[in-house]
JSON list of C-alpha atoms and ligand atoms in Angstrom, two decimals:
[
{"chain": "A", "resi": 1, "resn": "MET", "atom": "CA", "xyz": [-1.39, -10.95, -17.83]},
{"chain": "A", "resi": 2, "resn": "ILE", "atom": "CA", "xyz": [-3.77, -13.84, -17.44]},
{"chain": "A", "resi": 3, "resn": "ASN", "atom": "CA", "xyz": [-4.84, -14.59, -13.90]},
{"chain": "A", "resi": 4, "resn": "ILE", "atom": "CA", "xyz": [-6.83, -17.66, -12.94]},
{"chain": "A", "resi": 5, "resn": "VAL", "atom": "CA", "xyz": [-8.43, -18.61, -9.64]},
{"chain": "A", "resi": 6, "resn": "LEU", "atom": "CA", "xyz": [-8.39, -22.40, -9.55]},
{"chain": "A", "resi": 7, "resn": "PHE", "atom": "CA", "xyz": [-11.22, -23.19, -7.20]},
{"chain": "A", "resi": 8, "resn": "GLY", "atom": "CA", "xyz": [-12.83, -26.17, -5.51]},
{"chain": "A", "resi": 9, "resn": "PRO", "atom": "CA", "xyz": [-13.13, -28.05, -2.23]},
{"chain": "A", "resi": 10, "resn": "PRO", "atom": "CA", "xyz": [-10.13, -29.76, -0.59]},
{"chain": "A", "resi": 11, "resn": "GLY", "atom": "CA", "xyz": [-9.17, -32.81, -2.65]},
{"chain": "A", "resi": 12, "resn": "ALA", "atom": "CA", "xyz": [-10.68, -31.45, -5.87]},
{"chain": "A", "resi": 13, "resn": "GLY", "atom": "CA", "xyz": [-7.27, -31.62, -7.59]},
{"chain": "A", "resi": 14, "resn": "LYS", "atom": "CA", "xyz": [-6.36, -27.92, -7.66]},
{"chain": "A", "resi": 15, "resn": "GLY", "atom": "CA", "xyz": [-2.68, -28.47, -6.82]},
{"chain": "A", "resi": 16, "resn": "THR", "atom": "CA", "xyz": [-2.24, -31.30, -9.33]},
{"chain": "A", "resi": 17, "resn": "GLN", "atom": "CA", "xyz": [-3.92, -29.35, -12.11]},
{"chain": "A", "resi": 18, "resn": "ALA", "atom": "CA", "xyz": [-2.05, -26.13, -11.29]},
{"chain": "A", "resi": 19, "resn": "GLU", "atom": "CA", "xyz": [1.24, -28.00, -11.72]},
{"chain": "A", "resi": 20, "resn": "ASN", "atom": "CA", "xyz": [0.26, -29.03, -15.27]},
{"chain": "A", "resi": 21, "resn": "LEU", "atom": "CA", "xyz": [-1.25, -25.67, -16.21]},
{"chain": "A", "resi": 22, "resn": "LYS", "atom": "CA", "xyz": [1.66, -23.56, -15.01]},
{"chain": "A", "resi": 23, "resn": "GLU", "atom": "CA", "xyz": [3.94, -25.36, -17.47]},
{"chain": "A", "resi": 24, "resn": "LYS", "atom": "CA", "xyz": [1.47, -25.24, -20.32]},
{"chain": "A", "resi": 25, "resn": "TYR", "atom": "CA", "xyz": [0.63, -21.52, -19.99]},
{"chain": "A", "resi": 26, "resn": "ASN", "atom": "CA", "xyz": [3.84, -20.31, -18.37]},
{"chain": "A", "resi": 27, "resn": "LEU", "atom": "CA", "xyz": [2.05, -18.93, -15.30]},
{"chain": "A", "resi": 28, "resn": "LYS", "atom": "CA", "xyz": [3.25, -18.55, -11.73]},
{"chain": "A", "resi": 29, "resn": "HIS", "atom": "CA", "xyz": [1.47, -21.01, -9.41]},
{"chain": "A", "resi": 30, "resn": "ILE", "atom": "CA", "xyz": [0.73, -19.63, -5.95]},
{"chain": "A", "resi": 31, "resn": "SER", "atom": "CA", "xyz": [-0.72, -22.04, -3.39]},
{"chain": "A", "resi": 32, "resn": "THR", "atom": "CA", "xyz": [-1.40, -20.46, -0.01]},
{"chain": "A", "resi": 33, "resn": "GLY", "atom": "CA", "xyz": [-1.51, -23.95, 1.57]},
{"chain": "A", "resi": 34, "resn": "ASP", "atom": "CA", "xyz": [2.00, -24.69, 0.20]},
{"chain": "A", "resi": 35, "resn": "LEU", "atom": "CA", "xyz": [3.25, -21.31, 1.44]},
{"chain": "A", "resi": 36, "resn": "PHE", "atom": "CA", "xyz": [1.92, -22.03, 4.93]},
{"chain": "A", "resi": 37, "resn": "ARG", "atom": "CA", "xyz": [3.46, -25.53, 4.90]},
{"chain": "A", "resi": 38, "resn": "TYR", "atom": "CA", "xyz": [6.81, -24.06, 3.81]},
{"chain": "A", "resi": 39, "resn": "ASN", "atom": "CA", "xyz": [6.65, -21.66, 6.76]},
{"chain": "A", "resi": 40, "resn": "ILE", "atom": "CA", "xyz": [5.77, -24.47, 9.15]},
{"chain": "A", "resi": 41, "resn": "LYS", "atom": "CA", "xyz": [8.69, -26.55, 7.90]},
{"chain": "A", "resi": 42, "resn": "ASN", "atom": "CA", "xyz": [11.05, -23.62, 8.35]},
{"chain": "A", "resi": 43, "resn": "LYS", "atom": "CA", "xyz": [9.65, -22.86, 11.80]},
{"chain": "A", "resi": 44, "resn": "THR", "atom": "CA", "xyz": [8.85, -19.23, 11.06]},
{"chain": "A", "resi": 45, "resn": "GLU", "atom": "CA", "xyz": [6.54, -17.16, 13.23]},
{"chain": "A", "resi": 46, "resn": "LEU", "atom": "CA", "xyz": [3.95, -17.18, 10.44]},
{"chain": "A", "resi": 47, "resn": "GLY", "atom": "CA", "xyz": [4.21, -20.97, 10.26]},
{"chain": "A", "resi": 48, "resn": "GLN", "atom": "CA", "xyz": [3.66, -21.34, 13.96]},
{"chain": "A", "resi": 49, "resn": "LEU", "atom": "CA", "xyz": [0.55, -19.20, 13.81]},
{"chain": "A", "resi": 50, "resn": "ALA", "atom": "CA", "xyz": [-0.86, -20.97, 10.76]},
{"chain": "A", "resi": 51, "resn": "LYS", "atom": "CA", "xyz": [-0.23, -24.45, 12.16]},
{"chain": "A", "resi": 52, "resn": "SER", "atom": "CA", "xyz": [-2.76, -24.12, 14.97]},
{"chain": "A", "resi": 53, "resn": "TYR", "atom": "CA", "xyz": [-5.53, -23.49, 12.43]},
{"chain": "A", "resi": 54, "resn": "MET", "atom": "CA", "xyz": [-4.36, -25.90, 9.74]},
{"chain": "A", "resi": 55, "resn": "ASP", "atom": "CA", "xyz": [-4.06, -28.87, 12.08]},
{"chain": "A", "resi": 56, "resn": "LYS", "atom": "CA", "xyz": [-7.76, -28.52, 12.85]},
{"chain": "A", "resi": 57, "resn": "GLY", "atom": "CA", "xyz": [-8.76, -27.89, 9.27]},
{"chain": "A", "resi": 58, "resn": "ASP", "atom": "CA", "xyz": [-9.84, -24.31, 10.00]},
{"chain": "A", "resi": 59, "resn": "LEU", "atom": "CA", "xyz": [-8.97, -21.25, 7.96]},
{"chain": "A", "resi": 60, "resn": "VAL", "atom": "CA", "xyz": [-5.98, -19.12, 8.88]},
{"chain": "A", "resi": 61, "resn": "PRO", "atom": "CA", "xyz": [-7.18, -15.53, 9.60]},
{"chain": "A", "resi": 62, "resn": "ASP", "atom": "CA", "xyz": [-7.68, -13.32, 6.54]},
{"chain": "A", "resi": 63, "resn": "GLU", "atom": "CA", "xyz": [-5.27, -10.62, 7.61]},
{"chain": "A", "resi": 64, "resn": "VAL", "atom": "CA", "xyz": [-2.33, -13.02, 7.81]},
{"chain": "A", "resi": 65, "resn": "THR", "atom": "CA", "xyz": [-3.24, -14.89, 4.64]},
{"chain": "A", "resi": 66, "resn": "ILE", "atom": "CA", "xyz": [-3.81, -11.77, 2.55]},
{"chain": "A", "resi": 67, "resn": "LYS", "atom": "CA", "xyz": [-0.51, -10.24, 3.65]},
{"chain": "A", "resi": 68, "resn": "MET", "atom": "CA", "xyz": [1.38, -13.40, 2.71]},
{"chain": "A", "resi": 69, "resn": "LEU", "atom": "CA", "xyz": [-0.37, -13.67, -0.68]},
{"chain": "A", "resi": 70, "resn": "ASN", "atom": "CA", "xyz": [0.24, -10.01, -1.56]},
{"chain": "A", "resi": 71, "resn": "ALA", "atom": "CA", "xyz": [3.93, -10.34, -0.76]},
{"chain": "A", "resi": 72, "resn": "LYS", "atom": "CA", "xyz": [4.21, -13.41, -3.03]},
{"chain": "A", "resi": 73, "resn": "VAL", "atom": "CA", "xyz": [2.49, -11.62, -5.93]},
{"chain": "A", "resi": 74, "resn": "GLU", "atom": "CA", "xyz": [4.82, -8.62, -5.52]},
{"chain": "A", "resi": 75, "resn": "GLU", "atom": "CA", "xyz": [7.79, -10.99, -5.85]},
{"chain": "A", "resi": 76, "resn": "HIS", "atom": "CA", "xyz": [6.61, -12.27, -9.24]},
{"chain": "A", "resi": 77, "resn": "LEU", "atom": "CA", "xyz": [5.20, -9.26, -11.05]},
{"chain": "A", "resi": 78, "resn": "ASP", "atom": "CA", "xyz": [7.37, -10.08, -14.05]},
{"chain": "A", "resi": 79, "resn": "SER", "atom": "CA", "xyz": [5.42, -13.28, -14.70]},
{"chain": "A", "resi": 80, "resn": "LYS", "atom": "CA", "xyz": [2.88, -13.74, -17.50]},
{"chain": "A", "resi": 81, "resn": "GLY", "atom": "CA", "xyz": [0.16, -14.22, -14.92]},
{"chain": "A", "resi": 82, "resn": "PHE", "atom": "CA", "xyz": [-0.86, -16.27, -11.91]},
{"chain": "A", "resi": 83, "resn": "ILE", "atom": "CA", "xyz": [-2.72, -19.40, -11.00]},
{"chain": "A", "resi": 84, "resn": "PHE", "atom": "CA", "xyz": [-4.15, -18.90, -7.54]},
{"chain": "A", "resi": 85, "resn": "ASP", "atom": "CA", "xyz": [-4.68, -22.24, -5.80]},
{"chain": "A", "resi": 86, "resn": "GLY", "atom": "CA", "xyz": [-6.45, -22.26, -2.44]},
{"chain": "A", "resi": 87, "resn": "PHE", "atom": "CA", "xyz": [-6.90, -18.49, -2.49]},
{"chain": "A", "resi": 88, "resn": "PRO", "atom": "CA", "xyz": [-9.30, -16.70, -2.17]},
{"chain": "A", "resi": 89, "resn": "ARG", "atom": "CA", "xyz": [-11.26, -18.71, 0.39]},
{"chain": "A", "resi": 90, "resn": "THR", "atom": "CA", "xyz": [-13.37, -15.88, 1.89]},
{"chain": "A", "resi": 91, "resn": "LYS", "atom": "CA", "xyz": [-15.15, -12.83, 0.51]},
{"chain": "A", "resi": 92, "resn": "ALA", "atom": "CA", "xyz": [-12.60, -10.53, 2.19]},
{"chain": "A", "resi": 93, "resn": "GLN", "atom": "CA", "xyz": [-9.82, -12.40, 0.40]},
{"chain": "A", "resi": 94, "resn": "ALA", "atom": "CA", "xyz": [-11.62, -12.18, -2.96]},
{"chain": "A", "resi": 95, "resn": "GLU", "atom": "CA", "xyz": [-12.17, -8.44, -2.55]},
{"chain": "A", "resi": 96, "resn": "SER", "atom": "CA", "xyz": [-8.58, -7.92, -1.54]},
{"chain": "A", "resi": 97, "resn": "LEU", "atom": "CA", "xyz": [-7.37, -9.93, -4.55]},
{"chain": "A", "resi": 98, "resn": "ASN", "atom": "CA", "xyz": [-9.42, -7.74, -6.89]},
{"chain": "A", "resi": 99, "resn": "GLU", "atom": "CA", "xyz": [-7.89, -4.64, -5.33]},
{"chain": "A", "resi": 100, "resn": "LEU", "atom": "CA", "xyz": [-4.40, -6.06, -5.63]},
{"chain": "A", "resi": 101, "resn": "MET", "atom": "CA", "xyz": [-4.88, -6.97, -9.30]},
{"chain": "A", "resi": 102, "resn": "GLU", "atom": "CA", "xyz": [-6.39, -3.57, -10.05]},
{"chain": "A", "resi": 103, "resn": "SER", "atom": "CA", "xyz": [-3.48, -1.82, -8.38]},
{"chain": "A", "resi": 104, "resn": "LYS", "atom": "CA", "xyz": [-1.24, -3.67, -10.87]},
{"chain": "A", "resi": 105, "resn": "GLY", "atom": "CA", "xyz": [-3.40, -2.61, -13.81]},
{"chain": "A", "resi": 106, "resn": "SER", "atom": "CA", "xyz": [-4.59, -6.20, -14.14]},
{"chain": "A", "resi": 107, "resn": "GLN", "atom": "CA", "xyz": [-7.55, -8.39, -13.17]},
{"chain": "A", "resi": 108, "resn": "ILE", "atom": "CA", "xyz": [-8.74, -11.90, -12.43]},
{"chain": "A", "resi": 109, "resn": "ASN", "atom": "CA", "xyz": [-9.79, -13.34, -15.78]},
{"chain": "A", "resi": 110, "resn": "ALA", "atom": "CA", "xyz": [-11.59, -16.45, -14.57]},
{"chain": "A", "resi": 111, "resn": "MET", "atom": "CA", "xyz": [-12.53, -18.60, -11.63]},
{"chain": "A", "resi": 112, "resn": "ILE", "atom": "CA", "xyz": [-12.33, -22.21, -12.76]},
{"chain": "A", "resi": 113, "resn": "ALA", "atom": "CA", "xyz": [-14.16, -24.38, -10.24]},
{"chain": "A", "resi": 114, "resn": "LEU", "atom": "CA", "xyz": [-13.49, -28.12, -10.09]},
{"chain": "A", "resi": 115, "resn": "GLU", "atom": "CA", "xyz": [-16.64, -30.04, -9.23]},
{"chain": "A", "resi": 116, "resn": "VAL", "atom": "CA", "xyz": [-16.19, -33.28, -7.30]},
{"chain": "A", "resi": 117, "resn": "PRO", "atom": "CA", "xyz": [-18.71, -35.14, -5.07]},
{"chain": "A", "resi": 118, "resn": "ASP", "atom": "CA", "xyz": [-17.95, -35.06, -1.32]},
{"chain": "A", "resi": 119, "resn": "GLU", "atom": "CA", "xyz": [-17.47, -38.80, -0.92]},
{"chain": "A", "resi": 120, "resn": "VAL", "atom": "CA", "xyz": [-14.85, -38.79, -3.70]},
{"chain": "A", "resi": 121, "resn": "LEU", "atom": "CA", "xyz": [-13.08, -35.93, -1.90]},
{"chain": "A", "resi": 122, "resn": "VAL", "atom": "CA", "xyz": [-12.89, -37.84, 1.38]},
{"chain": "A", "resi": 123, "resn": "GLU", "atom": "CA", "xyz": [-11.61, -40.94, -0.41]},
{"chain": "A", "resi": 124, "resn": "ARG", "atom": "CA", "xyz": [-8.95, -38.98, -2.33]},
{"chain": "A", "resi": 125, "resn": "LEU", "atom": "CA", "xyz": [-7.75, -37.12, 0.77]},
{"chain": "A", "resi": 126, "resn": "LEU", "atom": "CA", "xyz": [-7.51, -40.27, 2.90]},
{"chain": "A", "resi": 127, "resn": "GLU", "atom": "CA", "xyz": [-5.52, -41.87, 0.07]},
{"chain": "A", "resi": 128, "resn": "ARG", "atom": "CA", "xyz": [-3.26, -38.81, -0.22]},
{"chain": "A", "resi": 129, "resn": "GLY", "atom": "CA", "xyz": [-2.80, -38.86, 3.57]},
{"chain": "A", "resi": 130, "resn": "LYS", "atom": "CA", "xyz": [-0.97, -42.19, 3.29]},
{"chain": "A", "resi": 131, "resn": "THR", "atom": "CA", "xyz": [1.95, -40.42, 1.60]},
{"chain": "A", "resi": 132, "resn": "SER", "atom": "CA", "xyz": [1.53, -36.65, 1.96]},
{"chain": "A", "resi": 133, "resn": "GLY", "atom": "CA", "xyz": [2.65, -36.48, 5.57]},
{"chain": "A", "resi": 134, "resn": "ARG", "atom": "CA", "xyz": [-0.06, -33.88, 6.07]},
{"chain": "A", "resi": 135, "resn": "LYS", "atom": "CA", "xyz": [-1.72, -34.05, 9.45]},
{"chain": "A", "resi": 136, "resn": "ASP", "atom": "CA", "xyz": [-4.90, -32.57, 7.99]},
{"chain": "A", "resi": 137, "resn": "ASP", "atom": "CA", "xyz": [-5.13, -35.45, 5.47]},
{"chain": "A", "resi": 138, "resn": "ALA", "atom": "CA", "xyz": [-4.59, -38.18, 8.05]},
{"chain": "A", "resi": 139, "resn": "ASN", "atom": "CA", "xyz": [-7.82, -37.96, 10.00]},
{"chain": "A", "resi": 140, "resn": "GLU", "atom": "CA", "xyz": [-11.32, -38.31, 8.58]},
{"chain": "A", "resi": 141, "resn": "ASP", "atom": "CA", "xyz": [-12.85, -35.88, 11.10]},
{"chain": "A", "resi": 142, "resn": "ILE", "atom": "CA", "xyz": [-10.38, -33.16, 10.10]},
{"chain": "A", "resi": 143, "resn": "ILE", "atom": "CA", "xyz": [-10.99, -33.88, 6.41]},
{"chain": "A", "resi": 144, "resn": "ARG", "atom": "CA", "xyz": [-14.75, -33.55, 6.96]},
{"chain": "A", "resi": 145, "resn": "ASN", "atom": "CA", "xyz": [-14.20, -30.29, 8.86]},
{"chain": "A", "resi": 146, "resn": "ARG", "atom": "CA", "xyz": [-12.21, -28.91, 5.90]},
{"chain": "A", "resi": 147, "resn": "ILE", "atom": "CA", "xyz": [-15.07, -29.79, 3.56]},
{"chain": "A", "resi": 148, "resn": "LYS", "atom": "CA", "xyz": [-17.55, -28.22, 6.00]},
{"chain": "A", "resi": 149, "resn": "VAL", "atom": "CA", "xyz": [-15.45, -25.03, 6.14]},
{"chain": "A", "resi": 150, "resn": "TYR", "atom": "CA", "xyz": [-15.42, -24.99, 2.33]},
{"chain": "A", "resi": 151, "resn": "TYR", "atom": "CA", "xyz": [-19.23, -25.10, 2.15]},
{"chain": "A", "resi": 152, "resn": "GLY", "atom": "CA", "xyz": [-19.64, -22.68, 5.07]},
{"chain": "A", "resi": 153, "resn": "GLU", "atom": "CA", "xyz": [-17.12, -20.00, 4.14]},
{"chain": "A", "resi": 154, "resn": "THR", "atom": "CA", "xyz": [-15.67, -20.52, 0.69]},
{"chain": "A", "resi": 155, "resn": "GLU", "atom": "CA", "xyz": [-18.31, -21.82, -1.71]},
{"chain": "A", "resi": 156, "resn": "VAL", "atom": "CA", "xyz": [-20.11, -18.43, -1.65]},
{"chain": "A", "resi": 157, "resn": "LEU", "atom": "CA", "xyz": [-17.26, -17.13, -3.80]},
{"chain": "A", "resi": 158, "resn": "LYS", "atom": "CA", "xyz": [-18.84, -18.87, -6.79]},
{"chain": "A", "resi": 159, "resn": "GLU", "atom": "CA", "xyz": [-21.59, -16.24, -6.58]},
{"chain": "A", "resi": 160, "resn": "PHE", "atom": "CA", "xyz": [-18.98, -13.51, -6.20]},
{"chain": "A", "resi": 161, "resn": "TYR", "atom": "CA", "xyz": [-17.33, -14.47, -9.50]},
{"chain": "A", "resi": 162, "resn": "LYS", "atom": "CA", "xyz": [-20.64, -15.30, -11.23]},
{"chain": "A", "resi": 163, "resn": "LYS", "atom": "CA", "xyz": [-21.67, -11.69, -10.61]},
{"chain": "A", "resi": 164, "resn": "GLU", "atom": "CA", "xyz": [-18.49, -10.60, -12.39]},
{"chain": "A", "resi": 165, "resn": "ASP", "atom": "CA", "xyz": [-19.24, -13.06, -15.21]},
{"chain": "A", "resi": 166, "resn": "LYS", "atom": "CA", "xyz": [-16.00, -14.93, -14.53]},
{"chain": "A", "resi": 167, "resn": "TYR", "atom": "CA", "xyz": [-17.24, -18.26, -13.22]},
{"chain": "A", "resi": 168, "resn": "TYR", "atom": "CA", "xyz": [-16.52, -21.51, -15.11]},
{"chain": "A", "resi": 169, "resn": "GLY", "atom": "CA", "xyz": [-17.50, -24.89, -13.64]},
{"chain": "A", "resi": 170, "resn": "VAL", "atom": "CA", "xyz": [-15.48, -27.93, -14.73]},
{"chain": "A", "resi": 171, "resn": "ASP", "atom": "CA", "xyz": [-16.14, -31.60, -13.99]},
{"chain": "A", "resi": 172, "resn": "GLY", "atom": "CA", "xyz": [-13.29, -32.64, -11.67]},
{"chain": "A", "resi": 173, "resn": "VAL", "atom": "CA", "xyz": [-13.87, -36.39, -11.92]},
{"chain": "A", "resi": 174, "resn": "GLY", "atom": "CA", "xyz": [-11.81, -38.30, -14.50]},
{"chain": "A", "resi": 175, "resn": "SER", "atom": "CA", "xyz": [-8.16, -38.86, -15.33]},
{"chain": "A", "resi": 176, "resn": "ILE", "atom": "CA", "xyz": [-5.66, -36.06, -14.63]},
{"chain": "A", "resi": 177, "resn": "PRO", "atom": "CA", "xyz": [-5.02, -35.36, -18.37]},
{"chain": "A", "resi": 178, "resn": "GLU", "atom": "CA", "xyz": [-8.77, -35.36, -19.10]},
{"chain": "A", "resi": 179, "resn": "ILE", "atom": "CA", "xyz": [-9.34, -32.72, -16.46]},
{"chain": "A", "resi": 180, "resn": "THR", "atom": "CA", "xyz": [-6.33, -30.68, -17.64]},
{"chain": "A", "resi": 181, "resn": "ALA", "atom": "CA", "xyz": [-7.89, -30.72, -21.13]},
{"chain": "A", "resi": 182, "resn": "ARG", "atom": "CA", "xyz": [-11.25, -29.51, -19.77]},
{"chain": "A", "resi": 183, "resn": "ILE", "atom": "CA", "xyz": [-9.59, -26.63, -17.92]},
{"chain": "A", "resi": 184, "resn": "SER", "atom": "CA", "xyz": [-7.41, -25.76, -20.91]},
{"chain": "A", "resi": 185, "resn": "LYS", "atom": "CA", "xyz": [-10.50, -25.43, -23.07]},
{"chain": "A", "resi": 186, "resn": "VAL", "atom": "CA", "xyz": [-11.76, -22.73, -20.70]},
{"chain": "A", "resi": 187, "resn": "ILE", "atom": "CA", "xyz": [-8.42, -20.90, -20.58]},
{"chain": "A", "resi": 188, "resn": "ASP", "atom": "CA", "xyz": [-8.07, -21.00, -24.37]},
{"chain": "A", "resi": 189, "resn": "SER", "atom": "CA", "xyz": [-11.52, -19.44, -24.70]},
{"chain": "A", "resi": 190, "resn": "LEU", "atom": "CA", "xyz": [-10.67, -16.43, -22.49]},
{"chain": "B", "resi": 1, "resn": "AMP", "atom": "P1", "xyz": [-4.71, -26.39, 1.14]},
{"chain": "B", "resi": 1, "resn": "AMP", "atom": "O1", "xyz": [-3.31, -26.83, 0.91]},
{"chain": "B", "resi": 1, "resn": "AMP", "atom": "O2", "xyz": [-5.19, -25.39, 0.14]},
{"chain": "B", "resi": 1, "resn": "AMP", "atom": "O3", "xyz": [-5.66, -27.57, 1.29]},
{"chain": "B", "resi": 1, "resn": "AMP", "atom": "O4", "xyz": [-4.74, -25.64, 2.53]},
{"chain": "B", "resi": 1, "resn": "AMP", "atom": "C1", "xyz": [-4.41, -26.29, 3.73]},
{"chain": "B", "resi": 1, "resn": "AMP", "atom": "C2", "xyz": [-4.80, -25.44, 4.93]},
{"chain": "B", "resi": 1, "resn": "AMP", "atom": "O5", "xyz": [-4.08, -24.18, 4.87]},
{"chain": "B", "resi": 1, "resn": "AMP", "atom": "C3", "xyz": [-6.26, -25.01, 4.98]},
{"chain": "B", "resi": 1, "resn": "AMP", "atom": "O6", "xyz": [-7.07, -26.01, 5.58]},
{"chain": "B", "resi": 1, "resn": "AMP", "atom": "C4", "xyz": [-6.17, -23.75, 5.84]},
{"chain": "B", "resi": 1, "resn": "AMP", "atom": "O7", "xyz": [-5.98, -24.07, 7.19]},
{"chain": "B", "resi": 1, "resn": "AMP", "atom": "C5", "xyz": [-4.89, -23.12, 5.33]},
{"chain": "B", "resi": 1, "resn": "AMP", "atom": "N1", "xyz": [-5.16, -22.22, 4.18]},
{"chain": "B", "resi": 1, "resn": "AMP", "atom": "C6", "xyz": [-4.71, -22.37, 2.91]},
{"chain": "B", "resi": 1, "resn": "AMP", "atom": "N2", "xyz": [-5.13, -21.37, 2.12]},
{"chain": "B", "resi": 1, "resn": "AMP", "atom": "C7", "xyz": [-5.87, -20.55, 2.91]},
{"chain": "B", "resi": 1, "resn": "AMP", "atom": "C8", "xyz": [-6.61, -19.36, 2.69]},
{"chain": "B", "resi": 1, "resn": "AMP", "atom": "N3", "xyz": [-6.69, -18.81, 1.47]},
{"chain": "B", "resi": 1, "resn": "AMP", "atom": "N4", "xyz": [-7.25, -18.80, 3.75]},
{"chain": "B", "resi": 1, "resn": "AMP", "atom": "C9", "xyz": [-7.18, -19.35, 4.98]},
{"chain": "B", "resi": 1, "resn": "AMP", "atom": "N5", "xyz": [-6.54, -20.49, 5.25]},
{"chain": "B", "resi": 1, "resn": "AMP", "atom": "C10", "xyz": [-5.88, -21.09, 4.24]}
]
């Protein structure tokens, strides 16, 4: 198995890149944001709980998020590996992901972090908000809160993966194919 954590602030392009990479490397793409949105759309209990956090741009509690992620991985153990997009976002999530992978006799091979300046992020998210229908993309204050939450709670995970010698930074500014090529170079070197 090859398991990649695709990392970066909101608007860095994780979802877009994951879509390209999953085809190229035949990996299962798991986006916790997409899973929450699916639950909201289908009016599940989990969706209702997640919505109150997501609408503000805050993180959904670890316990709920980890349980949902673990269940999704269990469903796809036959795959060649995973691209995790938007997970982990806290140290507890990263530790839990390591435990999960270990329990499957596997591991996270790399964290690939897309680097994009904050002002570009805000611009991209406001642009996406015109068509995404996402409440959390439609308001600049909520967008800025999401970026703040990233720096406050999530960015520390770079250190977590650096310690494990699994951190790879990639310039996330450029055309979509250019960035796919940069990420592919890292994956091919693993
Ligand atoms: P995303 O689609 O990755 O931008 O996520 C959208 C929203 O879903 C985030 O702002 C959080 O409210 C929630 N979310 C997604 N992934 C996680 C996670 N790993 N931990 C906690 N909340 C999450």
